[in-house]
PDB file of N, CA and C in Angstrom:
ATOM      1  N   UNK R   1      16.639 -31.320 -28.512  1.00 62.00           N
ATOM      2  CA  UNK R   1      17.214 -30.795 -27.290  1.00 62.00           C
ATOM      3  C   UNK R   1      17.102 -29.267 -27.241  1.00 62.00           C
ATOM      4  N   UNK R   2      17.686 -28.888 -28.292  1.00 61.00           N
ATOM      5  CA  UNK R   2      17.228 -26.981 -28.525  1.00 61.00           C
ATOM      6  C   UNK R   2      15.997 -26.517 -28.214  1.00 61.00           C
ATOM      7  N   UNK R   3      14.564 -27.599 -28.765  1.00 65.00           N
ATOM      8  CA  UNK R   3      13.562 -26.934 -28.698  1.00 65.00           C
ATOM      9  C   UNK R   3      13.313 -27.124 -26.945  1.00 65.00           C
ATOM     10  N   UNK R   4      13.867 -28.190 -26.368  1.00 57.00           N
ATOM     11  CA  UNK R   4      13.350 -28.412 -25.148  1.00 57.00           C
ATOM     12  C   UNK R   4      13.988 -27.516 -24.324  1.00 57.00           C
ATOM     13  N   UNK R   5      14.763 -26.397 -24.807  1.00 58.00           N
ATOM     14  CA  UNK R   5      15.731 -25.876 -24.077  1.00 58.00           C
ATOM     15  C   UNK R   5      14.708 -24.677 -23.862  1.00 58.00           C
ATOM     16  N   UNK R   6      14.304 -23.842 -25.100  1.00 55.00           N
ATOM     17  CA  UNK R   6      13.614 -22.798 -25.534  1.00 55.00           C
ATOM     18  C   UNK R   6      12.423 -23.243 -24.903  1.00 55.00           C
ATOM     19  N   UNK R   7      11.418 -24.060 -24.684  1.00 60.00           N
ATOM     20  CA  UNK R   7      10.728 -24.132 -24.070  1.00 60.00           C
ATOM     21  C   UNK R   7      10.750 -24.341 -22.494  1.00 60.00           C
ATOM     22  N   UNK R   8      11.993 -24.679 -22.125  1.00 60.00           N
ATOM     23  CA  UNK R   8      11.732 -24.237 -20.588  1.00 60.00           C
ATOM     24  C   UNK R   8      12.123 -22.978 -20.146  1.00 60.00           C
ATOM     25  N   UNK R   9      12.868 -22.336 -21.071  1.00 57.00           N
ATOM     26  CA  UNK R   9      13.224 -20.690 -20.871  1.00 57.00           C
ATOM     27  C   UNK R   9      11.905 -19.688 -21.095  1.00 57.00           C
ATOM     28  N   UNK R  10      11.202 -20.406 -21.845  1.00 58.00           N
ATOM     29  CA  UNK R  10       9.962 -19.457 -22.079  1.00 58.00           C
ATOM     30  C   UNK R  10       9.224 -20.137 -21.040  1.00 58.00           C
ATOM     31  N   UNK R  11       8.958 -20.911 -20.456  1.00 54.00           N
ATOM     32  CA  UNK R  11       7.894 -21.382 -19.433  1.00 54.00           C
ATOM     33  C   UNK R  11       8.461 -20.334 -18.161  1.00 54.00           C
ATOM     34  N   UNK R  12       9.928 -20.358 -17.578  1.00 58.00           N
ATOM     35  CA  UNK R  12      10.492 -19.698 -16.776  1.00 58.00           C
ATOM     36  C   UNK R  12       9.938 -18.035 -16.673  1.00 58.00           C
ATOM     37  N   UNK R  13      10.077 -17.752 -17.782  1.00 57.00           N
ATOM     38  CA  UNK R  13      10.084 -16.572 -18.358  1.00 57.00           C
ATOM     39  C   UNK R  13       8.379 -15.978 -17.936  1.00 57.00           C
ATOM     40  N   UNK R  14       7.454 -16.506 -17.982  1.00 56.00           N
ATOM     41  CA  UNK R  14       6.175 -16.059 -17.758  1.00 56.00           C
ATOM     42  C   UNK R  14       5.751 -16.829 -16.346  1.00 56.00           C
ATOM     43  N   UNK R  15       6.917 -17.996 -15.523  1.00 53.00           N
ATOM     44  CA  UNK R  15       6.767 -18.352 -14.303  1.00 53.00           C
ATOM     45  C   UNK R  15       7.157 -16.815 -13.078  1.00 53.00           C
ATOM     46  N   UNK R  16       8.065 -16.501 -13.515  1.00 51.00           N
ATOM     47  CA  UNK R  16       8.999 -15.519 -12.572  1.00 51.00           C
ATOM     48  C   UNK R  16       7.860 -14.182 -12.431  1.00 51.00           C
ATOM     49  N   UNK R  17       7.213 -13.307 -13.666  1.00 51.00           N
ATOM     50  CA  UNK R  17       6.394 -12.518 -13.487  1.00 51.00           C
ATOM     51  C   UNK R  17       5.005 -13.135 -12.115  1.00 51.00           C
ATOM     52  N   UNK R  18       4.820 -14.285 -12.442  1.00 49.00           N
ATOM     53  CA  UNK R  18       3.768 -14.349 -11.368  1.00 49.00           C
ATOM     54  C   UNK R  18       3.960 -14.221 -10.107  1.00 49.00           C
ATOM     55  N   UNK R  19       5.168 -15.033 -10.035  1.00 46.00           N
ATOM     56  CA  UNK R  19       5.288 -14.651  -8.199  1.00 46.00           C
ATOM     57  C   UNK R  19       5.325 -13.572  -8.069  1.00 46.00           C
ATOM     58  N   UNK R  20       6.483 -12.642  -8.918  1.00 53.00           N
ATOM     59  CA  UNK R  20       6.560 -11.448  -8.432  1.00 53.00           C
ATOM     60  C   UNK R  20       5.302 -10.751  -8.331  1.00 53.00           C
ATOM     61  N   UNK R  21       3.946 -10.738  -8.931  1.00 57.00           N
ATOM     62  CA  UNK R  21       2.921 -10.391  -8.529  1.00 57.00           C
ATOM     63  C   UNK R  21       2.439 -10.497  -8.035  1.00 57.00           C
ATOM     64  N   UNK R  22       2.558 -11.887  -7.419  1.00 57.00           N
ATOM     65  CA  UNK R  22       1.816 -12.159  -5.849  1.00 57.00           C
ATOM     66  C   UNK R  22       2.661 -11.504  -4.472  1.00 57.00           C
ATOM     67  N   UNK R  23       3.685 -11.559  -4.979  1.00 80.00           N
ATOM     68  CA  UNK R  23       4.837 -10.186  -3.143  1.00 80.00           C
ATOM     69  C   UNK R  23       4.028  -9.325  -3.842  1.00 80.00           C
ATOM     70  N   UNK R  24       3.195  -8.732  -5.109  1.00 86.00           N
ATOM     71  CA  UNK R  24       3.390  -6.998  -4.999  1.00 86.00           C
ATOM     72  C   UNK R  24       1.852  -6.905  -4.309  1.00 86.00           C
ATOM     73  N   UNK R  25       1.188  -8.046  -4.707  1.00 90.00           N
ATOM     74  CA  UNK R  25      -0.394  -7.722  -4.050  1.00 90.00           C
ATOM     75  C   UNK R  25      -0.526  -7.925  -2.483  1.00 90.00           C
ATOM     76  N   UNK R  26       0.565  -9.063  -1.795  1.00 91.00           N
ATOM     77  CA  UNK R  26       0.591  -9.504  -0.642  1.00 91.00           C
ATOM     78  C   UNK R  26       1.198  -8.113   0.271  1.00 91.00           C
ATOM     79  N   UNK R  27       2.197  -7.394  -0.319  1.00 91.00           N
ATOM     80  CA  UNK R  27       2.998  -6.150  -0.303  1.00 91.00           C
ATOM     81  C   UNK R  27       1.335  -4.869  -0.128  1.00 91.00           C
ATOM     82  N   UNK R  28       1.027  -4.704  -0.990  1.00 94.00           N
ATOM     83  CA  UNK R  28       0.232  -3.809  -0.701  1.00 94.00           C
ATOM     84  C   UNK R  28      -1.546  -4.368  -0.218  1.00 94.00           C
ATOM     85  N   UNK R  29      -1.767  -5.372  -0.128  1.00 95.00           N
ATOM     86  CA  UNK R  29      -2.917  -5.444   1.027  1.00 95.00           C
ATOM     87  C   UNK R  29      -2.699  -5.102   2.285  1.00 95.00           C
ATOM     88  N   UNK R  30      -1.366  -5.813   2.874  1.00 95.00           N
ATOM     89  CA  UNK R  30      -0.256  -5.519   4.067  1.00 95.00           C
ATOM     90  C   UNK R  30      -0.304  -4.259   4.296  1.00 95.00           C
ATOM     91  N   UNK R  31      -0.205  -3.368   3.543  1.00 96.00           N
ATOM     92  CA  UNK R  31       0.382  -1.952   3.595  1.00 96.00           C
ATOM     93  C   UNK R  31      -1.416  -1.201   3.828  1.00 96.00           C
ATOM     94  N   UNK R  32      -2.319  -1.068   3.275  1.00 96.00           N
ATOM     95  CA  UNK R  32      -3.932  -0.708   3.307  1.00 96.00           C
ATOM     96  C   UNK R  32      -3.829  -1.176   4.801  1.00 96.00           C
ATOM     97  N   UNK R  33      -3.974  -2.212   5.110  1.00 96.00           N
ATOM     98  CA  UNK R  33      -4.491  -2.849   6.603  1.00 96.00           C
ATOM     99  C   UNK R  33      -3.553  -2.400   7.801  1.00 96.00           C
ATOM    100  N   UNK R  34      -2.324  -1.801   7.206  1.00 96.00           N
ATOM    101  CA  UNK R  34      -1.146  -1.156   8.288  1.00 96.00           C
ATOM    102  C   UNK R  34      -1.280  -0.202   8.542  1.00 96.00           C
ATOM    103  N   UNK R  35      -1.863   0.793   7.203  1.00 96.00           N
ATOM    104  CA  UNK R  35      -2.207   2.326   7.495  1.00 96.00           C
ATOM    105  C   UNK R  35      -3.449   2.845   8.106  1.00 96.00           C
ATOM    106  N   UNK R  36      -4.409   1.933   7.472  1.00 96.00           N
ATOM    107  CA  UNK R  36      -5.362   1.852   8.283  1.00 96.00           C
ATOM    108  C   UNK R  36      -5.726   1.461   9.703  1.00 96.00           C
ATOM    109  N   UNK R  37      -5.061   0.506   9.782  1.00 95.00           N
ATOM    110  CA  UNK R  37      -5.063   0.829  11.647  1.00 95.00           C
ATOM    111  C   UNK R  37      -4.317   1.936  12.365  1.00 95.00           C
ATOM    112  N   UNK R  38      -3.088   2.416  11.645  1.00 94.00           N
ATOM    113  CA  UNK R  38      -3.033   3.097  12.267  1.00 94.00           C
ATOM    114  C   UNK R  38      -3.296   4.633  12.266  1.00 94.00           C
ATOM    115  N   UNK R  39      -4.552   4.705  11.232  1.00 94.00           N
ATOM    116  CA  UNK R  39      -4.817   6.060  11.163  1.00 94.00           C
ATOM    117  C   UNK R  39      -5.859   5.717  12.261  1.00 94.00           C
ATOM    118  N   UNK R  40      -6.422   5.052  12.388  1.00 93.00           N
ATOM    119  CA  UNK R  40      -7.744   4.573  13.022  1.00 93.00           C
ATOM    120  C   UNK R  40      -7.625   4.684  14.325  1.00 93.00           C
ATOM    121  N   UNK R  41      -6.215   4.144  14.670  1.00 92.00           N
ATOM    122  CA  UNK R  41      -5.971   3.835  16.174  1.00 92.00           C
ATOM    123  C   UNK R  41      -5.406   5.273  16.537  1.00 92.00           C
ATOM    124  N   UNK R  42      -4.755   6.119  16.046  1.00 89.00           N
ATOM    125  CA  UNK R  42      -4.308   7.486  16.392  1.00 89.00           C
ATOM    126  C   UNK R  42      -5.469   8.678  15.923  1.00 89.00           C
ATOM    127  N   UNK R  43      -6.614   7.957  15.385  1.00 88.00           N
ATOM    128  CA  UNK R  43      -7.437   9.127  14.846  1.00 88.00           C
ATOM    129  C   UNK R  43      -8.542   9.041  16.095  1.00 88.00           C
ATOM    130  N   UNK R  44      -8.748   7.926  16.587  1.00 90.00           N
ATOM    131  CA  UNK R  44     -10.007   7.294  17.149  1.00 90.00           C
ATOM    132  C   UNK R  44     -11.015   7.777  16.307  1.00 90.00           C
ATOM    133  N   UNK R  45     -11.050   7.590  15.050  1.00 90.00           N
ATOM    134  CA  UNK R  45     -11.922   7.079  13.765  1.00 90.00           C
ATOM    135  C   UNK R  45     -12.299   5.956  13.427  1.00 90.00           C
ATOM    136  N   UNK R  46     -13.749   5.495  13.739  1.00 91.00           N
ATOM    137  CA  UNK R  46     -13.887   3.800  12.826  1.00 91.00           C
ATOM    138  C   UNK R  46     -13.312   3.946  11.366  1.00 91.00           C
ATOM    139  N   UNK R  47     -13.363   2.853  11.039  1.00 87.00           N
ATOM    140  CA  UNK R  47     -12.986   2.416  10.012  1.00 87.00           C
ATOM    141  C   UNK R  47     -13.714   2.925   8.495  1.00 87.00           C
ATOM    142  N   UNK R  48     -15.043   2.962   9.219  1.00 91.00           N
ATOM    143  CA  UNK R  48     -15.728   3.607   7.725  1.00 91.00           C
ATOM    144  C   UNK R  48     -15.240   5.124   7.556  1.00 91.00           C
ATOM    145  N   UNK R  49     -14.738   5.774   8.592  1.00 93.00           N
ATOM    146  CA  UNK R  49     -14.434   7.095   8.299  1.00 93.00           C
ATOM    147  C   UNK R  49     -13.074   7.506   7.362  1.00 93.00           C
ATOM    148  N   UNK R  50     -12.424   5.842   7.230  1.00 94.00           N
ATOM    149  CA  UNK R  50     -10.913   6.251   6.497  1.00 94.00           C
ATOM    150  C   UNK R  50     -11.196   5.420   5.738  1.00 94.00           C
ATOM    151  N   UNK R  51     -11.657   5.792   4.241  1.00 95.00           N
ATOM    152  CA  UNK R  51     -11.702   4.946   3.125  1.00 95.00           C
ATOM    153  C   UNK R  51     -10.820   5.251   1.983  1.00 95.00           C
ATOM    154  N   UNK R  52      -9.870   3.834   1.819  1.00 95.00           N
ATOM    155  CA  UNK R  52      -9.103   3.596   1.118  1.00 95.00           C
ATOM    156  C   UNK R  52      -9.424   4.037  -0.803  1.00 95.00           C
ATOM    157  N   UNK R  53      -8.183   4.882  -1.287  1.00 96.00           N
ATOM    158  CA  UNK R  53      -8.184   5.754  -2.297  1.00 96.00           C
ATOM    159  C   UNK R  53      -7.479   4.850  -3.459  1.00 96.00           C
ATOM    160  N   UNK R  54      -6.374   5.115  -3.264  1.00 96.00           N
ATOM    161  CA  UNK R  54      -5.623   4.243  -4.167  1.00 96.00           C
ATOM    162  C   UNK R  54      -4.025   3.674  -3.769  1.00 96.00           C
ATOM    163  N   UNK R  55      -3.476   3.322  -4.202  1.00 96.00           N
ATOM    164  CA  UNK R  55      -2.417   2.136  -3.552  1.00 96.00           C
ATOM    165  C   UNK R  55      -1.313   2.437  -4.777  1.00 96.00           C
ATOM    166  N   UNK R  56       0.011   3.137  -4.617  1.00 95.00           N
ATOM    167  CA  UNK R  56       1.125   2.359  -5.889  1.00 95.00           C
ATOM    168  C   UNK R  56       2.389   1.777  -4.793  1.00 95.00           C
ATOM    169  N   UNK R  57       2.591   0.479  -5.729  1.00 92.00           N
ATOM    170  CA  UNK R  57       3.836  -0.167  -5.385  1.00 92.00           C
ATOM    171  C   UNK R  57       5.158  -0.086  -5.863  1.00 92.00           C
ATOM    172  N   UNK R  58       5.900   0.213  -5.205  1.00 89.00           N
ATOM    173  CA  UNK R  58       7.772   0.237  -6.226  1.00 89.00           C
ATOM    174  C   UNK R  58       8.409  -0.245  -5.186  1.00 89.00           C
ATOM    175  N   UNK R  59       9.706  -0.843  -5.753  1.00 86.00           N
ATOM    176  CA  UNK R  59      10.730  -1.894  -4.941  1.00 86.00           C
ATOM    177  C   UNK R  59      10.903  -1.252  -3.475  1.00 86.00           C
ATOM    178  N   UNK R  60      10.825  -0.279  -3.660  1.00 89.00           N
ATOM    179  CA  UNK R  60      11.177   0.155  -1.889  1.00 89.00           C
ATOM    180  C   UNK R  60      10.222   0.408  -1.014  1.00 89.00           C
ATOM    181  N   UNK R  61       9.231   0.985  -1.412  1.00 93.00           N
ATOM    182  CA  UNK R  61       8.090   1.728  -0.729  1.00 93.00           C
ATOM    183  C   UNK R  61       6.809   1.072  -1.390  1.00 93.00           C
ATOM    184  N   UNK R  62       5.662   1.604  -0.467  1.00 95.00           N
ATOM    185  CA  UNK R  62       4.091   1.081  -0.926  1.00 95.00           C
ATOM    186  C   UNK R  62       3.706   2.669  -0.952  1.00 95.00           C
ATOM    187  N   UNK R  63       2.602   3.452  -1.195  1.00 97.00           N
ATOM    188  CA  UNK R  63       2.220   4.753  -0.935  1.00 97.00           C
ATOM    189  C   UNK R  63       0.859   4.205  -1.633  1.00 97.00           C
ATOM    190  N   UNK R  64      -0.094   4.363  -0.105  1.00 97.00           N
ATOM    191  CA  UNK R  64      -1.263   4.118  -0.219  1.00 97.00           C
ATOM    192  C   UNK R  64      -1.781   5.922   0.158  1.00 97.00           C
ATOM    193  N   UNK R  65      -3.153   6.083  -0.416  1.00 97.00           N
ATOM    194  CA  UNK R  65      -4.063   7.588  -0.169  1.00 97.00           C
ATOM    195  C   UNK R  65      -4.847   6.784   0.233  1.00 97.00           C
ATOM    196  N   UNK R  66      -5.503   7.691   1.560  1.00 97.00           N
ATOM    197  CA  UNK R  66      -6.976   7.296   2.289  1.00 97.00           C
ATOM    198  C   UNK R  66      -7.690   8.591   1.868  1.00 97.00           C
ATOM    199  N   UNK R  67      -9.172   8.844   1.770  1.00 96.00           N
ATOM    200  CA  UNK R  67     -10.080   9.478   2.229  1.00 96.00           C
ATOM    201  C   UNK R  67     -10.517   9.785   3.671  1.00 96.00           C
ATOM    202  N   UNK R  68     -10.252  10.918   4.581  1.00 94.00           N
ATOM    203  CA  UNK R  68     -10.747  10.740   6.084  1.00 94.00           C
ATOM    204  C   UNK R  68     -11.823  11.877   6.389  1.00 94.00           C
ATOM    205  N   UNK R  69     -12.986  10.734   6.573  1.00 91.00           N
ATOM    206  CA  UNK R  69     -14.141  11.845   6.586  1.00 91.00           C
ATOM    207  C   UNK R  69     -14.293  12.308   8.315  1.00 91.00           C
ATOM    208  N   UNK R  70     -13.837  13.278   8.465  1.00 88.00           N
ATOM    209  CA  UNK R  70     -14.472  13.543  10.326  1.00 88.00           C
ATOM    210  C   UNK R  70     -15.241  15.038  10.296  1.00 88.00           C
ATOM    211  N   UNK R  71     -16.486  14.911  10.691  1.00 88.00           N
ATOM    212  CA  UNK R  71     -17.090  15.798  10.689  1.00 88.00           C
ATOM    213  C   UNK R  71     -18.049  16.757   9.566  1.00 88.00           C
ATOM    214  N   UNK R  72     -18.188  15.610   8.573  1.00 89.00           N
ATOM    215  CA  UNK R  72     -18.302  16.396   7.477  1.00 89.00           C
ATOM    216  C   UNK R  72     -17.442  16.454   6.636  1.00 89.00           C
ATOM    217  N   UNK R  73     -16.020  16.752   6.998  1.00 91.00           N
ATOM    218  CA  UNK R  73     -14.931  17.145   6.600  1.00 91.00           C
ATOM    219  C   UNK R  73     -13.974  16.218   5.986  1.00 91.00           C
ATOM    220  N   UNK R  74     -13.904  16.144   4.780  1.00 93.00           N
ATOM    221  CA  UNK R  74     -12.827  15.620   3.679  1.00 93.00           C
ATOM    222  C   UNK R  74     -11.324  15.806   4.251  1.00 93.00           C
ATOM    223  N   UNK R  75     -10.517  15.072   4.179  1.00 93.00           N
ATOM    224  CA  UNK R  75      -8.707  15.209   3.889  1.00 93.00           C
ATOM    225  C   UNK R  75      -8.581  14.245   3.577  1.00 93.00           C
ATOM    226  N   UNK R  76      -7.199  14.470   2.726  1.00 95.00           N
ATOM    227  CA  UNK R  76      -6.501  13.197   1.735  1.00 95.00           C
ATOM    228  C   UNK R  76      -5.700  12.991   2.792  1.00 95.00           C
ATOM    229  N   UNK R  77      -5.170  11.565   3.269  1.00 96.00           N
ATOM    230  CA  UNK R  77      -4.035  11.685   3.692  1.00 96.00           C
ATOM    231  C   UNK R  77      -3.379  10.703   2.705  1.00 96.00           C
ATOM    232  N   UNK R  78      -1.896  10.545   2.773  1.00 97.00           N
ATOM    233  CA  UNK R  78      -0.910   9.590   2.213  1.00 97.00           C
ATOM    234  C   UNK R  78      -0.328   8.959   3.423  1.00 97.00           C
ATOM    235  N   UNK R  79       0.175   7.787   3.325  1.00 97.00           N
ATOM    236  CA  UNK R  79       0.560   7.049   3.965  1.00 97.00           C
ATOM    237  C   UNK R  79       1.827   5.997   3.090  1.00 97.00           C
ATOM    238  N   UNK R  80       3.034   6.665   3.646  1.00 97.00           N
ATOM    239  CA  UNK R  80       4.392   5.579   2.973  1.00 97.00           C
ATOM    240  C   UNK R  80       4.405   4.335   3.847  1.00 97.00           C
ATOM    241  N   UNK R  81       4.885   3.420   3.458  1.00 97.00           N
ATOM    242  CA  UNK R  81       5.264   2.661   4.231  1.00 97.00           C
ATOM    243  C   UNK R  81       6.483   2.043   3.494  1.00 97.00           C
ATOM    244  N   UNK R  82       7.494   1.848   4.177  1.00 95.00           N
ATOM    245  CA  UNK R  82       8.987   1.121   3.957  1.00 95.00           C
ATOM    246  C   UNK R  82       8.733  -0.264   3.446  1.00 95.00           C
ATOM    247  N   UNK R  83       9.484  -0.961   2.560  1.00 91.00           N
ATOM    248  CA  UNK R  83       9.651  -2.485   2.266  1.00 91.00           C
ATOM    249  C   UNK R  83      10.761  -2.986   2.333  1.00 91.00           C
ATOM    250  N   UNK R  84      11.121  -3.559   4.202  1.00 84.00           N
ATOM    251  CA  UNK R  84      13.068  -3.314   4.374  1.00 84.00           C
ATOM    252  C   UNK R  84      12.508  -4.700   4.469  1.00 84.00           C
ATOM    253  N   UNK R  85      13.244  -5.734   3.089  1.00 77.00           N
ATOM    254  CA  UNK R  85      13.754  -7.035   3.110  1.00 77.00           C
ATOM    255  C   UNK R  85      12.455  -7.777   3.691  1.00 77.00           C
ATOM    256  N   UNK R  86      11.527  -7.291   2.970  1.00 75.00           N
ATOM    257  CA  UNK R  86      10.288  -7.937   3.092  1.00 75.00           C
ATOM    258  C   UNK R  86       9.495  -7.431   4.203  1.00 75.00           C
ATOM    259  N   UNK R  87       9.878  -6.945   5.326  1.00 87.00           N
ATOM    260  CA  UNK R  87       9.282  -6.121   6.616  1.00 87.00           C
ATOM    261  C   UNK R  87       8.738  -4.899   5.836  1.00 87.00           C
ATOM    262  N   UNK R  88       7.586  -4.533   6.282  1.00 93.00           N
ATOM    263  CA  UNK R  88       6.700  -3.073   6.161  1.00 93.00           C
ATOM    264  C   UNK R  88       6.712  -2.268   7.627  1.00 93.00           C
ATOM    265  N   UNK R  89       7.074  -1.651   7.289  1.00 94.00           N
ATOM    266  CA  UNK R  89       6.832  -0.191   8.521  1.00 94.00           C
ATOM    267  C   UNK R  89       6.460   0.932   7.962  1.00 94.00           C
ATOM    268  N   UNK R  90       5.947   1.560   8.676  1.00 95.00           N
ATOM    269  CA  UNK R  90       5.275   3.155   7.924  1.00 95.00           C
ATOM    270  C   UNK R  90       6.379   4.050   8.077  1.00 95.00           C
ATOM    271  N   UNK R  91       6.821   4.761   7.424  1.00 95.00           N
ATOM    272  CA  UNK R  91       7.632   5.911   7.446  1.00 95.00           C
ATOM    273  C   UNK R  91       6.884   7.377   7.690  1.00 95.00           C
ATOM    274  N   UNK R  92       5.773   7.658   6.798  1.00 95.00           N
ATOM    275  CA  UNK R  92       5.649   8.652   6.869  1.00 95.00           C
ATOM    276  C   UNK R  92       4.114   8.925   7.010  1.00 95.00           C
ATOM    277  N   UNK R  93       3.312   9.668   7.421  1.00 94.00           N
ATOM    278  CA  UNK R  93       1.618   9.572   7.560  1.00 94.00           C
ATOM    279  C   UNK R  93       1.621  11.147   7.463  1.00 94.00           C
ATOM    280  N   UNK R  94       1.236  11.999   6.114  1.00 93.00           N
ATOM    281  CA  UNK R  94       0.843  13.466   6.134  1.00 93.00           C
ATOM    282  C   UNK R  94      -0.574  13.726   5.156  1.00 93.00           C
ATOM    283  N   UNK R  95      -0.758  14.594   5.920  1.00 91.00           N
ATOM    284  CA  UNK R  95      -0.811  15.386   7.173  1.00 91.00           C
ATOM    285  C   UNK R  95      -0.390  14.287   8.552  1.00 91.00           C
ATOM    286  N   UNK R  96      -0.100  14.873   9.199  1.00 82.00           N
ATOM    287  CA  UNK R  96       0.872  14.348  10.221  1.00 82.00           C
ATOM    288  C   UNK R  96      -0.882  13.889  11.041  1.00 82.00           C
ATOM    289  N   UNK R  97      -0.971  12.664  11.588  1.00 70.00           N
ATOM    290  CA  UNK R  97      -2.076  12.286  11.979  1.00 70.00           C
ATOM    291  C   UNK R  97      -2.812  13.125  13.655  1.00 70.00           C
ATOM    292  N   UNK R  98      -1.569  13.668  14.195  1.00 66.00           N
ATOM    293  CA  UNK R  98      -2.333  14.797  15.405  1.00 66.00           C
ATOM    294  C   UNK R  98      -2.994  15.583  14.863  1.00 66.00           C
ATOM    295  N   UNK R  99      -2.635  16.162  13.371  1.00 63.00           N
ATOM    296  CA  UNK R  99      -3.467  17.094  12.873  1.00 63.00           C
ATOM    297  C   UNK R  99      -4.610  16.590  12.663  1.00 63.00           C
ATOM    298  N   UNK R 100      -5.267  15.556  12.177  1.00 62.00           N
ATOM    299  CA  UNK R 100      -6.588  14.740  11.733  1.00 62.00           C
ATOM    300  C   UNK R 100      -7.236  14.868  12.814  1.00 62.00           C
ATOM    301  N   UNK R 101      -6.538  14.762  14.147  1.00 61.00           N
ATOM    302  CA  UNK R 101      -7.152  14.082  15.576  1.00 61.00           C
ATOM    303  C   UNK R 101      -7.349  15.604  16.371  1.00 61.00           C
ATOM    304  N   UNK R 102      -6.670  16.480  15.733  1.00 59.00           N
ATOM    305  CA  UNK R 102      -7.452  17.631  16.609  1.00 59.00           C
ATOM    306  C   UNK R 102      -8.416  18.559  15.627  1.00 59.00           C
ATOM    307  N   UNK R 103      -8.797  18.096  14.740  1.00 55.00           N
ATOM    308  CA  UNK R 103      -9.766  18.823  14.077  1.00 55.00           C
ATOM    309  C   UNK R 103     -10.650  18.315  14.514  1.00 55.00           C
TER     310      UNK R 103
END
C-alpha cells in the first residue's frame, strides 16, 4: 500500500509540471500573435517587417521583443502583455508605437 502510495505521488509530481507547460507555451504563442498584430495594425507594417526576438514568461505578464525593420531602419520594441485570470491584454508597447509609425 506504501509503495502504491509513493508511486502515485511521484507520477502526480512530474504530471502537474506538464500542464503547467502547456498554459506557459499556449500563454506566450497568444502573446507573439497579439503583439504582432498589433504592431502591424498601428504600424501599417507587413508582417515580415516585425520579426519576433525573444519571448519571457512569469505568472503575471508575457514580455515579448520584436525587431521592426522600416526603412532600412532597426528598433527594438518590447511589448508587455497582462495575464488577468487567463485573459491577455497588452499593457504596454515602447517605444510607444506612433513613434514607429511616424518615422
Amino acid at each position: 500500500m506504501r509503495t502504491l502510495m509513493l508511486s502515485a505521488l511521484a507520477l502526480a509530481a512530474f504530471a502537474l509540471p506538464t500542464h503547467a507547460a502547456a498554459n506557459e507555451v499556449e500563454a506566450r504563442t497568444a502573446a507573439i500573435q497579439l503583439c504582432r498584430a498589433e504592431i502591424t495594425n498601428q504600424t501599417g507594417l507587413g508582417a515580415d517587417a516585425v520579426r519576433f526576438d525573444n519571448v519571457r514568461v512569469r505568472l503575471s505578464n508575457v514580455r515579448v521583443n520584436f525587431d521592426v525593420w522600416r526603412d532600412g531602419r532597426l528598433t527594438n520594441v518590447r511589448c508587455d502583455v497582462a495575464r488577468n485570470q487567463g485573459e491577455l491584454a497588452i499593457a504596454s508597447i515602447t517605444p510607444a508605437v506612433e513613434t514607429l509609425a511616424a518615422r
